Amino acid sequence: MTPKQRTSIILILGALATISPFSIDMYLPGFPAIAQDLNTTIDQIQLSLTSYLIGIAIGQLLYGPLLDRFGRKKPLYIGLTVYMLASIGCAFTHSANNLMIMRFIQAIGGCAGMVAALALVRDLFPVSEIAKVLSLQTLVISVSPMIAPTVGGYVTAAFGWQSIFMVLAAIVGLIVLGIYFFLPAGRPPDSTMSLLPGPVLSNFYSVLKNPQFLTYLLAGGIGAAAPFAYISGSPDVFMNIYKVSEQEYGWIFAFLAAAMIGSTQLNTPLLKRFSSEQLLTFALFWQTGIGFLLVAGTVLGWYDKFSLIILIFLFLAGQGLNVPNSSALSLAPFARQAGSASALLGCFRMGIGAVASAAVSILHNQTVLPMVVVMALCAFIAAIILFIGKKQINLQPPIPGLEETELQETTQPVPLQK
């Protein structure tokens, strides 16, 4: 592909992957307004985030086999259409329970973009470049937390929280146009892939029993759940406990998102000197240390608003090294099953993210402690799993777990068909 095609492909894949981050982050400043308008409490509105994460987790298991069986684009178009209709439904809901249902449906549609984006990276780029491409894609994704809450805060203040979901529907409509005109089809449909439950589950099992995939799935996924605890708890922490405005919260969220952007930018040059496995190990142990500082300082009353923001910034800085490297290490052993592997990877991340989000809501006690405790536990458990799991796998740098025949197959360019 030409440099121009490469750039446009990475941007579109990044945009696909940002659908869910935008859907999560953009309505966060509206939590108090939504709770007031729907006559409920903020912890009930937090559960609409949990329902969205559950929808993503379930939906990705559905789209993995569909993307392998029918190719990448057809399931994408269907899923994104469902997303747009559900977004409009969210805008017109009149109860917290209905909002949870519509958010679940919205997630079922939108997660097609997440699975397809990962699978298409595996389709269109050689294995040796996956981590670098995912770093660039993650950079595009990381920009969304800077933009989405800030935009959401101003949109909520000016037009009401309902307008946020109309904006989301319009954004996805533009992404669909980009897919149609500029995104290659990727790996063609595979008619041998069965959609019957038995073969599908067998296919998932064959992916899961790969020791390398399982280790980095668990370690990377549990580590990636920590930001969901922060996302779920931060509206209450900053807007109710520290009494910042919707617009101020958007700027705080944007500043903290810069931590992930900065570390994501560093990942590509760091890969020239260190392996993905080394960077992931550093990230998880770094986050574990900062996480314990957050918990200890909160219990002892060390932190005000500004010092809490700085500690969370340092914690989130590790996230830019976790996601691209754990993803690359998880997907490297697969070519033909990339869609299913991507689905399992995304499903677990969102599923454990939903658990972290729900835990913050359940433990809600009008203090900062539930949020920081869940963040610290995610990092600590992930670090322990990685430490144990590395003993069970034998990495083969620079392409761990990849058979020679698979490498020959996957380094051949995929025709850039519409």
mmCIF file of N, CA, C and O in Angstrom, residues 186-221:
data_model
loop_
_atom_site.group_PDB
_atom_site.id
_atom_site.type_symbol
_atom_site.label_atom_id
_atom_site.label_comp_id
_atom_site.label_asym_id
_atom_site.label_seq_id
_atom_site.Cartn_x
_atom_site.Cartn_y
_atom_site.Cartn_z
ATOM 1 N N GLY A 186 -9.975 -6.337 3.477
ATOM 2 C CA GLY A 186 -9.246 -7.244 4.353
ATOM 3 C C GLY A 186 -9.384 -8.686 3.908
ATOM 4 O O GLY A 186 -9.637 -8.981 2.742
ATOM 5 N N ARG A 187 -9.234 -9.593 4.858
ATOM 6 C CA ARG A 187 -9.321 -11.027 4.539
ATOM 7 C C ARG A 187 -10.706 -11.352 3.999
ATOM 8 O O ARG A 187 -11.712 -10.933 4.564
ATOM 9 N N PRO A 188 -10.791 -12.112 2.889
ATOM 10 C CA PRO A 188 -12.096 -12.423 2.303
ATOM 11 C C PRO A 188 -12.916 -13.354 3.184
ATOM 12 O O PRO A 188 -12.390 -13.983 4.102
ATOM 13 N N PRO A 189 -14.236 -13.470 2.902
ATOM 14 C CA PRO A 189 -15.086 -14.384 3.673
ATOM 15 C C PRO A 189 -14.557 -15.814 3.621
ATOM 16 O O PRO A 189 -14.000 -16.244 2.617
ATOM 17 N N ASP A 190 -14.728 -16.529 4.725
ATOM 18 C CA ASP A 190 -14.279 -17.920 4.814
ATOM 19 C C ASP A 190 -15.509 -18.802 5.016
ATOM 20 O O ASP A 190 -16.045 -18.905 6.118
ATOM 21 N N SER A 191 -15.945 -19.438 3.931
ATOM 22 C CA SER A 191 -17.169 -20.238 3.980
ATOM 23 C C SER A 191 -17.003 -21.495 4.833
ATOM 24 O O SER A 191 -17.990 -22.131 5.189
ATOM 25 N N THR A 192 -15.757 -21.837 5.163
ATOM 26 C CA THR A 192 -15.547 -23.027 5.993
ATOM 27 C C THR A 192 -15.780 -22.734 7.476
ATOM 28 O O THR A 192 -15.865 -23.661 8.280
ATOM 29 N N MET A 193 -15.872 -21.456 7.829
ATOM 30 C CA MET A 193 -16.122 -21.092 9.231
ATOM 31 C C MET A 193 -17.607 -21.290 9.549
ATOM 32 O O MET A 193 -18.464 -20.616 8.987
ATOM 33 N N SER A 194 -17.903 -22.226 10.430
ATOM 34 C CA SER A 194 -19.292 -22.505 10.789
ATOM 35 C C SER A 194 -19.778 -21.514 11.848
ATOM 36 O O SER A 194 -19.020 -21.060 12.702
ATOM 37 N N LEU A 195 -21.075 -21.179 11.762
ATOM 38 C CA LEU A 195 -21.700 -20.314 12.759
ATOM 39 C C LEU A 195 -22.543 -21.106 13.746
ATOM 40 O O LEU A 195 -23.205 -20.514 14.605
ATOM 41 N N LEU A 196 -22.518 -22.440 13.644
ATOM 42 C CA LEU A 196 -23.227 -23.268 14.613
ATOM 43 C C LEU A 196 -22.520 -23.180 15.967
ATOM 44 O O LEU A 196 -21.297 -23.036 16.029
ATOM 45 N N PRO A 197 -23.279 -23.255 17.064
ATOM 46 C CA PRO A 197 -22.669 -23.070 18.391
ATOM 47 C C PRO A 197 -21.495 -23.999 18.669
ATOM 48 O O PRO A 197 -20.475 -23.573 19.213
ATOM 49 N N GLY A 198 -21.622 -25.264 18.289
ATOM 50 C CA GLY A 198 -20.558 -26.224 18.570
ATOM 51 C C GLY A 198 -19.234 -25.843 17.948
ATOM 52 O O GLY A 198 -18.219 -25.681 18.650
ATOM 53 N N PRO A 199 -19.187 -25.667 16.614
ATOM 54 C CA PRO A 199 -17.919 -25.275 15.975
ATOM 55 C C PRO A 199 -17.400 -23.911 16.437
ATOM 56 O O PRO A 199 -16.194 -23.715 16.557
ATOM 57 N N VAL A 200 -18.333 -22.969 16.687
ATOM 58 C CA VAL A 200 -17.904 -21.650 17.145
ATOM 59 C C VAL A 200 -17.207 -21.761 18.500
ATOM 60 O O VAL A 200 -16.124 -21.191 18.714
ATOM 61 N N LEU A 201 -17.825 -22.501 19.433
ATOM 62 C CA LEU A 201 -17.216 -22.670 20.748
ATOM 63 C C LEU A 201 -15.904 -23.436 20.655
ATOM 64 O O LEU A 201 -14.938 -23.149 21.385
ATOM 65 N N SER A 202 -15.845 -24.401 19.751
ATOM 66 C CA SER A 202 -14.610 -25.155 19.547
ATOM 67 C C SER A 202 -13.510 -24.245 19.029
ATOM 68 O O SER A 202 -12.340 -24.357 19.431
ATOM 69 N N ASN A 203 -13.883 -23.330 18.129
ATOM 70 C CA ASN A 203 -12.919 -22.382 17.589
ATOM 71 C C ASN A 203 -12.396 -21.458 18.684
ATOM 72 O O ASN A 203 -11.195 -21.199 18.783
ATOM 73 N N PHE A 204 -13.320 -20.965 19.528
ATOM 74 C CA PHE A 204 -12.902 -20.125 20.650
ATOM 75 C C PHE A 204 -11.977 -20.894 21.592
ATOM 76 O O PHE A 204 -10.982 -20.353 22.082
ATOM 77 N N TYR A 205 -12.313 -22.152 21.829
ATOM 78 C CA TYR A 205 -11.496 -22.955 22.739
ATOM 79 C C TYR A 205 -10.089 -23.158 22.184
ATOM 80 O O TYR A 205 -9.105 -23.103 22.925
ATOM 81 N N SER A 206 -9.991 -23.378 20.868
ATOM 82 C CA SER A 206 -8.676 -23.577 20.263
ATOM 83 C C SER A 206 -7.814 -22.327 20.394
ATOM 84 O O SER A 206 -6.587 -22.417 20.478
ATOM 85 N N VAL A 207 -8.459 -21.148 20.410
ATOM 86 C CA VAL A 207 -7.722 -19.899 20.626
ATOM 87 C C VAL A 207 -7.315 -19.779 22.091
ATOM 88 O O VAL A 207 -6.171 -19.457 22.424
ATOM 89 N N LEU A 208 -8.260 -20.053 22.989
ATOM 90 C CA LEU A 208 -8.014 -19.877 24.421
ATOM 91 C C LEU A 208 -6.945 -20.817 24.967
ATOM 92 O O LEU A 208 -6.259 -20.481 25.939
ATOM 93 N N LYS A 209 -6.803 -21.994 24.374
ATOM 94 C CA LYS A 209 -5.838 -22.947 24.933
ATOM 95 C C LYS A 209 -4.404 -22.618 24.536
ATOM 96 O O LYS A 209 -3.475 -23.271 25.011
ATOM 97 N N ASN A 210 -4.227 -21.599 23.690
ATOM 98 C CA ASN A 210 -2.869 -21.144 23.387
ATOM 99 C C ASN A 210 -2.303 -20.415 24.604
ATOM 100 O O ASN A 210 -2.849 -19.404 25.029
ATOM 101 N N PRO A 211 -1.217 -20.903 25.213
ATOM 102 C CA PRO A 211 -0.719 -20.312 26.458
ATOM 103 C C PRO A 211 -0.352 -18.837 26.329
ATOM 104 O O PRO A 211 -0.595 -18.051 27.246
ATOM 105 N N GLN A 212 0.225 -18.462 25.186
ATOM 106 C CA GLN A 212 0.610 -17.062 25.009
ATOM 107 C C GLN A 212 -0.624 -16.169 24.965
ATOM 108 O O GLN A 212 -0.680 -15.131 25.623
ATOM 109 N N PHE A 213 -1.626 -16.593 24.209
ATOM 110 C CA PHE A 213 -2.843 -15.798 24.125
ATOM 111 C C PHE A 213 -3.490 -15.657 25.492
ATOM 112 O O PHE A 213 -3.874 -14.560 25.911
ATOM 113 N N LEU A 214 -3.614 -16.756 26.212
ATOM 114 C CA LEU A 214 -4.308 -16.739 27.502
ATOM 115 C C LEU A 214 -3.581 -15.855 28.515
ATOM 116 O O LEU A 214 -4.216 -15.090 29.254
ATOM 117 N N THR A 215 -2.265 -15.939 28.553
ATOM 118 C CA THR A 215 -1.500 -15.135 29.511
ATOM 119 C C THR A 215 -1.695 -13.651 29.272
ATOM 120 O O THR A 215 -2.005 -12.886 30.206
ATOM 121 N N TYR A 216 -1.531 -13.225 28.027
ATOM 122 C CA TYR A 216 -1.619 -11.791 27.749
ATOM 123 C C TYR A 216 -3.063 -11.296 27.689
ATOM 124 O O TYR A 216 -3.327 -10.123 27.916
ATOM 125 N N LEU A 217 -3.993 -12.208 27.394
ATOM 126 C CA LEU A 217 -5.409 -11.873 27.513
ATOM 127 C C LEU A 217 -5.747 -11.497 28.953
ATOM 128 O O LEU A 217 -6.344 -10.442 29.218
ATOM 129 N N LEU A 218 -5.359 -12.354 29.892
ATOM 130 C CA LEU A 218 -5.702 -12.125 31.300
ATOM 131 C C LEU A 218 -4.942 -10.935 31.876
ATOM 132 O O LEU A 218 -5.535 -10.035 32.484
ATOM 133 N N ALA A 219 -3.630 -10.913 31.671
ATOM 134 C CA ALA A 219 -2.829 -9.840 32.260
ATOM 135 C C ALA A 219 -3.178 -8.489 31.645
ATOM 136 O O ALA A 219 -3.423 -7.508 32.363
ATOM 137 N N GLY A 220 -3.211 -8.430 30.308
ATOM 138 C CA GLY A 220 -3.532 -7.166 29.654
ATOM 139 C C GLY A 220 -4.957 -6.730 29.912
ATOM 140 O O GLY A 220 -5.230 -5.545 30.131
ATOM 141 N N GLY A 221 -5.904 -7.688 29.912
ATOM 142 C CA GLY A 221 -7.312 -7.338 30.081
ATOM 143 C C GLY A 221 -7.632 -6.851 31.476
ATOM 144 O O GLY A 221 -8.336 -5.846 31.648
#
